[in-house]
């Protein structure tokens, strides 16, 4: 089955760190660029970061630049998001998503709550 | 930054009726890199339309996308019970950041 499964969410204090993982299966992971997107009731869907197939090209939204780091391990069919200096406004459901457009596929999401 | 404005915010219709959802971009969308997603409570967004008018795998043909430049439309010709949900448009080509509209809720009247 073609799927993406996120993990690593949870409760973290402001200023803390968290690492999200996304496990891909059912397709050739190394053939696709990957993305992280988050969703909050207030701001809706927000793209955070993209990474190319070989990690040569990486892009971030201004809201997370300098705090979040995207990476991938094609041998492990996995995508990661290292989140540092977390703020209350980072509270959201975080989704990994395969290349947008025709190849579009999203995981079920993992909840990150930033609160003291 | 691209701003996508969806209208209306909420559409109240009955099963069997036609739904027309609008997505307007603040600048022209490169090569029609415009997608539509459906989201139901507790679920991830599901890709419906890419390239403004191409249906994703498994999407019924009562759903169709159209438009170019700055004006795009998602049409559901005859609403089925499973079509009542949130719908988002997204621009994903050419210009960063990738952005989403704020969504249109299609609810049962």
XYZ file of N, CA and C in Angstrom:
675
model
N 0.844 -1.202 0.000
C 0.000 0.000 0.000
C 0.870 1.239 0.000
N 0.522 2.183 -0.842
C 1.244 3.452 -0.900
C 0.813 4.311 0.281
N 1.760 4.669 1.134
C 1.379 5.489 2.267
C 2.558 6.220 2.881
N 2.210 7.247 3.638
C 3.152 8.015 4.443
C 2.647 7.996 5.875
N 3.529 7.725 6.810
C 3.134 7.651 8.211
C 4.051 8.534 9.043
N 3.472 9.591 9.631
C 4.249 10.503 10.472
C 4.294 9.991 11.913
N 5.336 10.381 12.620
C 5.461 10.066 14.036
C 6.352 11.120 14.685
N 6.363 11.123 16.023
C 7.257 12.013 16.742
C 6.585 13.222 17.370
N 5.298 13.399 17.101
C 4.600 14.530 17.704
C 4.406 14.334 19.198
N 3.964 15.397 19.849
C 3.722 15.317 21.287
C 3.695 16.683 21.919
N 3.747 16.683 23.241
C 3.734 17.922 24.019
C 5.160 18.352 24.333
N 5.466 19.602 24.063
C 6.799 20.131 24.320
C 6.661 21.544 24.874
N 7.589 21.939 25.729
C 7.562 23.272 26.320
C 8.097 24.314 25.342
N 7.649 25.553 25.460
C 8.210 26.619 24.619
C 9.723 26.654 24.737
N 10.376 26.816 23.606
C 11.828 26.802 23.563
C 12.418 25.424 23.358
N 11.585 24.408 23.438
C 12.059 23.037 23.310
C 12.214 22.595 21.871
N 12.583 21.327 21.714
C 12.836 20.745 20.399
C 12.054 19.461 20.233
N 11.832 19.123 18.979
C 11.130 17.897 18.638
C 11.590 17.481 17.253
N 11.655 16.183 17.010
C 12.006 15.686 15.687
C 10.867 14.829 15.158
N 10.307 15.244 14.044
C 9.257 14.472 13.398
C 9.860 13.553 12.347
N 9.244 12.398 12.185
C 9.650 11.452 11.152
C 8.460 11.127 10.262
N 8.761 10.747 9.046
C 7.728 10.333 8.102
C 8.261 9.105 7.364
N 7.596 7.987 7.545
C 8.014 6.737 6.910
C 7.185 6.514 5.652
N 7.884 6.314 4.549
C 7.228 6.100 3.260
C 7.251 4.619 2.901
N 6.184 4.160 2.272
C 6.143 2.776 1.819
C 5.256 2.657 0.587
N 5.506 1.633 -0.210
C 4.673 1.362 -1.375
C 5.081 2.093 -2.636
N 6.130 2.916 -2.575
C 6.603 3.622 -3.761
C 8.093 3.884 -3.602
N 8.728 4.286 -4.693
C 10.168 4.549 -4.672
C 10.404 5.936 -4.105
N 10.679 5.971 -2.825
C 10.797 7.229 -2.076
C 11.811 8.166 -2.717
N 12.914 7.628 -3.173
C 14.003 8.469 -3.686
C 13.657 9.155 -5.003
N 12.538 8.804 -5.608
C 12.122 9.423 -6.866
C 11.338 10.713 -6.675
N 10.992 11.035 -5.441
C 10.067 12.138 -5.207
C 10.645 13.196 -4.265
N 10.396 14.463 -4.612
C 10.626 15.505 -3.622
C 9.575 15.340 -2.528
N 9.860 15.913 -1.371
C 8.968 15.764 -0.221
C 8.755 17.104 0.472
N 7.694 17.177 1.234
C 7.305 18.431 1.872
C 6.789 18.190 3.295
N 6.860 19.246 4.083
C 6.148 19.303 5.360
C 5.133 20.444 5.298
N 3.945 20.173 5.777
C 2.851 21.143 5.821
C 2.213 21.028 7.201
N 1.773 22.141 7.767
C 1.068 22.058 9.038
C -0.302 22.704 8.924
N -1.154 22.365 9.886
C -2.518 22.873 9.870
C -2.942 23.273 11.270
N -3.464 24.479 11.363
C -4.030 24.973 12.611
C -5.416 25.511 12.327
N -6.278 25.534 13.345
C -7.614 26.096 13.123
C -7.561 27.560 12.700
N -6.593 28.285 13.232
C -6.537 29.719 12.968
C -5.903 30.103 11.641
N -4.798 29.414 11.276
C -4.065 29.785 10.062
C -4.302 28.830 8.907
N -5.050 27.786 9.110
C -5.329 26.855 8.025
C -4.108 26.032 7.670
N -3.975 25.730 6.378
C -2.855 24.937 5.886
C -1.675 25.848 5.566
N -0.507 25.476 6.064
C 0.702 26.280 5.870
C 1.842 25.380 5.410
N 2.366 25.630 4.218
C 3.557 24.922 3.763
C 4.761 25.360 4.583
N 5.596 24.409 4.977
C 6.750 24.721 5.807
C 8.073 24.547 5.078
N 8.221 23.425 4.362
C 9.529 23.124 3.816
C 9.423 22.069 2.722
N 10.368 22.133 1.782
C 10.466 21.146 0.705
C 11.908 20.703 0.574
N 12.086 19.465 0.140
C 13.415 18.923 -0.091
C 13.394 18.116 -1.381
N 14.399 18.284 -2.205
C 14.463 17.578 -3.482
C 14.887 16.129 -3.268
N 14.879 15.364 -4.335
C 15.125 13.919 -4.235
C 16.471 13.583 -3.601
N 17.503 14.341 -3.947
C 18.841 14.033 -3.430
C 19.283 15.027 -2.361
N 18.324 15.779 -1.865
C 18.584 16.793 -0.817
C 19.402 17.975 -1.312
N 19.534 18.101 -2.611
C 20.331 19.207 -3.160
C 19.625 20.552 -3.006
N 18.305 20.518 -3.045
C 17.546 21.758 -2.957
C 16.606 21.671 -1.765
N 16.688 22.666 -0.913
C 15.880 22.732 0.300
C 15.329 24.142 0.425
N 14.058 24.223 0.764
C 13.391 25.511 0.885
C 12.571 25.528 2.181
N 12.443 26.740 2.738
C 11.680 26.906 3.976
C 10.745 28.107 3.880
N 9.647 28.023 4.596
C 8.812 29.195 4.809
C 9.530 30.133 5.777
N 9.269 31.415 5.639
C 9.926 32.404 6.520
C 9.613 32.134 7.987
N 8.422 31.602 8.261
C 7.985 31.408 9.644
C 8.818 30.377 10.400
N 9.535 29.513 9.664
C 10.310 28.455 10.338
C 11.792 28.484 9.973
N 12.165 29.370 9.067
C 13.556 29.437 8.622
C 14.457 29.736 9.802
N 15.527 28.949 9.935
C 16.454 29.139 11.032
C 16.085 28.351 12.288
N 14.880 27.838 12.346
C 14.448 27.049 13.514
C 14.191 25.589 13.154
N 13.683 25.359 11.951
C 13.348 23.992 11.516
C 14.358 23.546 10.455
N 14.631 22.246 10.441
C 15.529 21.669 9.445
C 14.895 20.412 8.854
N 14.751 20.406 7.548
C 14.224 19.234 6.849
C 15.391 18.371 6.393
N 15.188 17.067 6.411
C 16.203 16.147 5.893
C 15.523 14.857 5.468
N 16.254 14.038 4.751
C 15.716 12.761 4.315
C 16.801 11.711 4.295
N 16.399 10.458 4.397
C 17.308 9.331 4.292
C 16.680 8.371 3.285
N 17.155 8.424 2.056
C 16.547 7.602 1.006
C 16.759 6.104 1.258
N 17.823 5.746 1.930
C 18.072 4.331 2.231
C 17.039 3.796 3.226
N 16.547 4.678 4.078
C 15.549 4.291 5.092
C 14.130 4.692 4.688
N 13.973 5.262 3.477
C 12.651 5.714 3.019
C 11.987 6.635 4.038
N 12.754 7.568 4.533
C 12.261 8.417 5.616
C 12.555 9.890 5.402
N 11.629 10.696 5.870
C 11.733 12.149 5.855
C 11.692 12.630 7.291
N 12.414 13.729 7.565
C 12.491 14.223 8.932
C 12.264 15.721 8.980
N 11.819 16.189 10.154
C 11.752 17.616 10.418
C 12.239 17.850 11.839
N 13.406 18.457 11.950
C 13.948 18.827 13.251
C 13.416 20.217 13.590
N 12.728 20.318 14.699
C 12.109 21.579 15.087
C 12.737 22.063 16.394
N 13.374 23.220 16.342
C 14.017 23.812 17.513
C 13.340 25.132 17.868
N 13.622 25.609 19.066
C 13.096 26.902 19.522
C 11.591 27.001 19.288
N 10.889 25.972 19.703
C 9.450 25.907 19.440
C 8.693 26.966 20.219
N 7.636 27.467 19.578
C 6.786 28.510 20.139
C 5.355 28.004 20.224
N 4.557 28.700 20.992
C 3.144 28.310 21.117
C 2.451 28.281 19.760
N 2.838 29.212 18.898
C 2.187 29.287 17.583
C 2.611 28.162 16.637
N 3.533 27.326 17.048
C 3.897 26.145 16.262
C 2.970 24.970 16.551
N 2.066 25.148 17.506
C 1.093 24.104 17.805
C 0.225 23.847 16.584
N 0.212 22.596 16.117
C -0.474 22.283 14.868
C -0.427 20.784 14.626
N -1.173 20.351 13.629
C -1.001 19.016 13.066
C 0.021 19.149 11.941
N 1.017 18.297 11.963
C 2.087 18.345 10.966
C 1.930 17.157 10.014
N 1.899 17.478 8.722
C 1.766 16.467 7.682
C 3.025 16.401 6.838
N 3.420 15.194 6.458
C 4.389 15.080 5.379
C 3.592 14.828 4.099
N 4.110 15.315 2.993
C 3.413 15.203 1.724
C 4.401 14.924 0.616
N 4.063 13.961 -0.213
C 4.859 13.676 -1.404
C 4.673 14.801 -2.396
N 5.572 14.905 -3.354
C 5.572 15.981 -4.342
C 4.177 16.440 -4.709
N 3.956 17.733 -4.677
C 2.652 18.276 -5.006
C 2.365 18.097 -6.495
N 1.083 18.158 -6.816
C 0.683 17.934 -8.197
C 0.196 16.511 -8.374
N 0.446 15.937 -9.523
C -0.089 14.627 -9.859
C 0.305 13.558 -8.838
N 1.462 13.679 -8.268
C 1.970 12.665 -7.328
C 1.506 12.875 -5.899
N 0.658 13.841 -5.705
C 0.261 14.248 -4.368
C -0.232 13.126 -3.484
N 0.371 13.036 -2.299
C -0.010 12.038 -1.294
C 0.372 12.618 0.052
N -0.533 12.549 1.005
C -0.282 13.088 2.341
C -0.371 11.976 3.372
N 0.407 12.131 4.446
C 0.257 11.249 5.584
C -0.936 11.666 6.423
N -1.169 10.945 7.512
C -2.351 11.218 8.339
C -2.099 12.328 9.359
N -0.842 12.723 9.504
C -0.508 13.833 10.387
C -0.124 13.405 11.793
N 0.652 14.277 12.448
C 1.021 14.072 13.841
C 0.862 15.402 14.566
N 0.291 15.356 15.754
C -0.034 16.572 16.505
C 1.145 17.020 17.356
N 1.497 18.274 17.204
C 2.526 18.894 18.026
C 1.865 19.978 18.865
N 2.039 19.903 20.173
C 1.484 20.900 21.076
C 2.623 21.547 21.839
N 2.727 22.869 21.729
C 3.773 23.614 22.429
C 3.109 24.401 23.549
N 3.363 23.970 24.765
C 2.711 24.588 25.917
C 3.517 24.314 27.173
N 3.464 25.269 28.085
C 4.162 25.091 29.363
C 3.267 24.387 30.374
N 4.187 37.488 -2.050
C 3.666 36.145 -1.764
C 2.289 35.982 -2.400
N 2.123 34.792 -3.005
C 0.828 34.435 -3.552
C -0.235 34.389 -2.467
N -1.357 35.062 -2.705
C -2.506 34.916 -1.822
C -3.623 34.277 -2.625
N -4.179 33.210 -2.084
C -5.315 32.541 -2.712
C -6.549 32.822 -1.874
N -7.568 33.358 -2.511
C -8.800 33.706 -1.814
C -9.923 32.829 -2.326
N -10.482 32.033 -1.428
C -11.559 31.130 -1.801
C -12.909 31.731 -1.416
N -13.889 31.490 -2.264
C -15.250 31.931 -1.977
C -16.253 30.920 -2.523
N -17.419 30.826 -1.879
C -17.729 31.464 -0.594
C -17.025 30.732 0.553
N -17.138 31.262 1.755
C -16.576 30.586 2.910
C -17.337 29.309 3.231
N -18.654 29.379 3.096
C -19.520 28.223 3.331
C -20.564 28.153 2.225
N -20.810 26.936 1.757
C -21.801 26.700 0.725
C -22.809 25.700 1.299
N -24.055 26.117 1.434
C -25.102 25.244 1.989
C -25.990 24.749 0.861
N -25.886 23.466 0.574
C -26.600 22.891 -0.560
C -27.198 21.542 -0.172
N -28.090 21.072 -1.014
C -28.730 19.761 -0.800
C -28.092 18.725 -1.716
N -28.120 17.465 -1.306
C -27.635 16.405 -2.202
C -28.331 16.493 -3.558
N -27.543 16.277 -4.612
C -28.066 16.373 -5.967
C -27.881 17.733 -6.608
N -27.633 18.753 -5.795
C -27.422 20.096 -6.333
C -25.997 20.250 -6.860
N -25.782 21.340 -7.593
C -24.481 21.653 -8.172
C -23.737 22.601 -7.248
N -22.450 22.335 -7.037
C -21.616 23.193 -6.205
C -20.537 23.847 -7.070
N -20.371 25.139 -6.898
C -19.337 25.878 -7.631
C -18.477 26.626 -6.618
N -17.205 26.231 -6.530
C -16.265 26.817 -5.580
C -15.237 27.632 -6.352
N -14.910 28.804 -5.833
C -13.993 29.709 -6.517
C -12.691 29.859 -5.758
N -11.610 30.013 -6.497
C -10.286 30.275 -5.942
C -9.645 31.352 -6.807
N -9.362 32.496 -6.194
C -8.780 33.609 -6.942
C -7.373 33.883 -6.408
N -6.404 33.986 -7.310
C -5.009 34.216 -6.932
C -4.643 35.686 -7.072
N -3.740 36.137 -6.222
C -3.302 37.535 -6.244
C -2.394 37.833 -7.428
N -1.842 36.784 -8.037
C -1.057 36.925 -9.266
C -1.218 35.655 -10.069
N -0.836 35.719 -11.325
C -1.066 34.593 -12.214
C -0.340 33.334 -11.735
N -1.022 32.205 -11.754
C -0.458 30.929 -11.316
C 0.337 30.307 -12.463
N 1.613 30.041 -12.229
C 2.508 29.519 -13.262
C 2.024 28.192 -13.816
N 1.851 28.135 -15.127
C 1.518 26.889 -15.818
C 0.384 26.121 -15.169
N -0.562 26.864 -14.621
C -1.739 26.248 -13.997
C -1.373 25.237 -12.917
N -0.337 25.527 -12.148
C 0.030 24.666 -11.015
C -0.905 24.969 -9.860
N -2.155 24.587 -10.071
C -3.196 24.841 -9.100
C -3.871 23.517 -8.762
N -3.978 23.226 -7.494
C -4.575 21.959 -7.050
C -5.763 22.232 -6.138
N -6.636 21.250 -6.085
C -7.775 21.282 -5.160
C -7.709 20.039 -4.270
N -8.008 20.233 -2.993
C -8.026 19.147 -2.021
C -9.374 19.115 -1.311
N -9.746 17.920 -0.899
C -10.911 17.714 -0.038
C -10.400 17.256 1.323
N -10.996 17.788 2.391
C -10.624 17.322 3.723
C -11.873 17.092 4.564
N -11.934 15.940 5.175
C -13.019 15.609 6.105
C -12.470 15.629 7.523
N -13.331 15.837 8.519
C -12.856 15.939 9.911
C -11.999 14.750 10.315
N -10.848 15.070 10.908
C -9.955 14.039 11.401
C -9.122 13.352 10.335
N -9.226 13.822 9.103
C -8.481 13.202 8.005
C -7.519 14.200 7.379
N -6.538 13.669 6.674
C -5.616 14.508 5.929
C -6.290 15.003 4.653
N -5.800 16.095 4.098
C -6.299 16.518 2.793
C -6.060 15.431 1.743
N -7.029 15.325 0.841
C -6.952 14.340 -0.241
C -6.920 15.099 -1.558
N -5.950 14.799 -2.402
C -5.824 15.470 -3.690
C -6.993 15.107 -4.590
N -7.638 16.135 -5.144
C -8.735 15.927 -6.097
C -8.313 16.296 -7.521
N -7.766 17.487 -7.652
C -7.458 18.071 -8.960
C -6.037 18.621 -8.916
N -5.269 18.413 -9.977
C -3.955 19.033 -10.133
C -3.877 19.647 -11.518
N -2.937 20.561 -11.693
C -2.818 21.210 -12.996
C -4.089 21.927 -13.399
N -4.828 22.381 -12.405
C -6.073 23.147 -12.570
C -7.269 22.315 -13.024
N -7.028 21.279 -13.842
C -8.185 20.581 -14.420
C -8.038 19.070 -14.533
N -6.927 18.504 -14.083
C -6.718 17.058 -14.187
C -7.171 16.377 -12.896
N -8.025 15.378 -13.042
C -8.483 14.654 -11.858
C -7.439 13.674 -11.376
N -7.277 13.599 -10.056
C -6.373 12.618 -9.474
C -7.007 11.223 -9.586
N -6.188 10.229 -9.400
C -6.645 8.842 -9.499
C -7.795 8.578 -8.536
N -8.867 7.995 -9.059
C -9.989 7.609 -8.209
C -11.011 8.697 -7.953
N -10.778 9.883 -8.459
C -11.728 10.983 -8.239
C -12.874 10.866 -9.251
N -14.113 10.872 -8.779
C -15.235 10.698 -9.711
C -15.368 11.874 -10.666
N -15.948 11.594 -11.848
C -15.994 12.631 -12.876
C -17.075 13.678 -12.632
N -17.832 13.556 -11.532
C -18.764 14.644 -11.200
C -17.984 15.847 -10.617
N -16.704 15.633 -10.273
C -15.851 16.727 -9.823
C -14.991 17.168 -10.997
N -14.929 18.466 -11.218
C -14.107 18.974 -12.308
C -13.492 20.309 -11.921
N -12.291 20.554 -12.448
C -11.607 21.806 -12.215
C -11.425 22.569 -13.512
N -11.439 23.885 -13.408
C -11.241 24.713 -14.589
C -10.592 26.022 -14.183
N -10.173 26.772 -15.197
C -9.599 28.084 -14.946
C -8.148 28.187 -15.353
N -7.657 29.404 -15.339
C -6.265 29.695 -15.645
C -5.953 31.101 -15.177
N -4.661 31.422 -15.171
C -4.278 32.755 -14.742
C -4.524 32.971 -13.263
N -5.522 33.754 -12.947
C -5.809 34.070 -11.551
C -7.154 33.545 -11.047
N -7.954 32.969 -11.929
C -9.300 32.538 -11.538
C -9.521 31.059 -11.830
N -9.855 30.338 -10.765
C -10.021 28.895 -10.867
C -11.315 28.477 -10.190
N -11.876 27.369 -10.687
C -13.159 26.893 -10.177
C -13.132 25.381 -10.000
N -13.690 24.931 -8.895
C -13.975 23.507 -8.691
C -15.491 23.358 -8.740
N -15.939 22.458 -9.608
C -17.369 22.226 -9.754
C -17.694 20.788 -9.395
N -18.724 20.627 -8.579
C -19.264 19.291 -8.284
C -20.650 19.279 -8.899
N -20.818 18.469 -9.934
C -22.035 18.575 -10.746
C -23.292 18.168 -9.983
N -23.198 17.095 -9.215
C -24.347 16.623 -8.413
C -23.802 16.127 -7.081
N -24.094 16.864 -6.033
C -23.524 16.536 -4.733
C -24.018 15.189 -4.220
N -23.057 14.366 -3.829
C -23.326 13.111 -3.148
C -23.042 13.307 -1.660
N -23.611 12.475 -0.788
C -23.385 12.641 0.658
C -21.906 12.726 1.042
N -21.046 11.978 0.341
C -19.624 11.978 0.677
C -18.892 13.244 0.232
N -19.571 14.125 -0.499
C -18.932 15.352 -0.982
C -18.994 16.491 0.029
N -19.776 16.318 1.096
C -19.893 17.391 2.082
C -18.633 17.387 2.949
N -17.835 18.443 2.814
C -16.488 18.478 3.390
C -15.906 19.871 3.201
N -14.645 20.023 3.626
C -13.880 21.246 3.353
C -13.086 21.064 2.071
N -12.932 22.158 1.334
C -12.169 22.127 0.089
C -11.163 23.272 0.104
N -9.938 22.934 -0.289
C -8.857 23.912 -0.322
C -8.232 23.949 -1.712
N -7.871 25.153 -2.156
C -7.043 25.249 -3.343
C -5.600 25.515 -2.910
N -4.666 25.223 -3.794
C -3.237 25.353 -3.504
C -2.507 25.723 -4.778
N -1.555 26.653 -4.686
C -0.665 26.889 -5.818
C 0.695 26.307 -5.454
N 1.264 25.516 -6.362
C 2.455 24.747 -6.017
C 3.559 24.842 -7.038
N 3.470 25.738 -7.998
C 4.494 25.784 -9.033
C 5.116 27.158 -9.184
N 6.393 27.184 -9.346
C 7.081 28.407 -9.735
C 7.470 29.313 -8.592
N 6.498 29.734 -7.813
C 6.781 30.765 -6.826
C 6.663 30.231 -5.411
N 7.702 30.439 -4.627
C 7.623 30.126 -3.207
C 7.240 31.387 -2.434
N 6.552 31.268 -1.318
C 6.131 30.006 -0.714
C 4.916 29.385 -1.406
N 4.830 28.079 -1.320
C 3.623 27.383 -1.731
C 2.512 27.826 -0.788
N 1.353 28.125 -1.354
C 0.290 28.649 -0.513
C -1.035 27.928 -0.751
N -1.882 28.033 0.248
C -3.207 27.434 0.226
C -4.267 28.518 0.423
N -5.446 28.274 -0.124
C -6.574 29.117 0.202
C -7.072 28.800 1.604
N -7.977 29.620 2.094
C -8.462 29.458 3.462
C -9.562 28.414 3.565
N -10.058 27.952 2.438
C -11.017 26.858 2.420
C -12.455 27.288 2.211
N -13.216 26.381 1.626
C -14.673 26.514 1.491
C -15.304 25.277 2.101
N -16.252 25.482 2.985
C -16.972 24.369 3.587
C -18.255 24.132 2.801
N -18.423 22.915 2.326
C -19.673 22.533 1.669
C -20.489 21.738 2.683
N -21.595 22.316 3.107
C -22.406 21.686 4.142
C -23.801 21.365 3.630
N -24.426 20.428 4.314
C -25.774 20.012 3.931
C -26.794 21.054 4.385
N -27.619 21.486 3.433
C -28.640 22.486 3.730
C -29.817 21.845 4.456
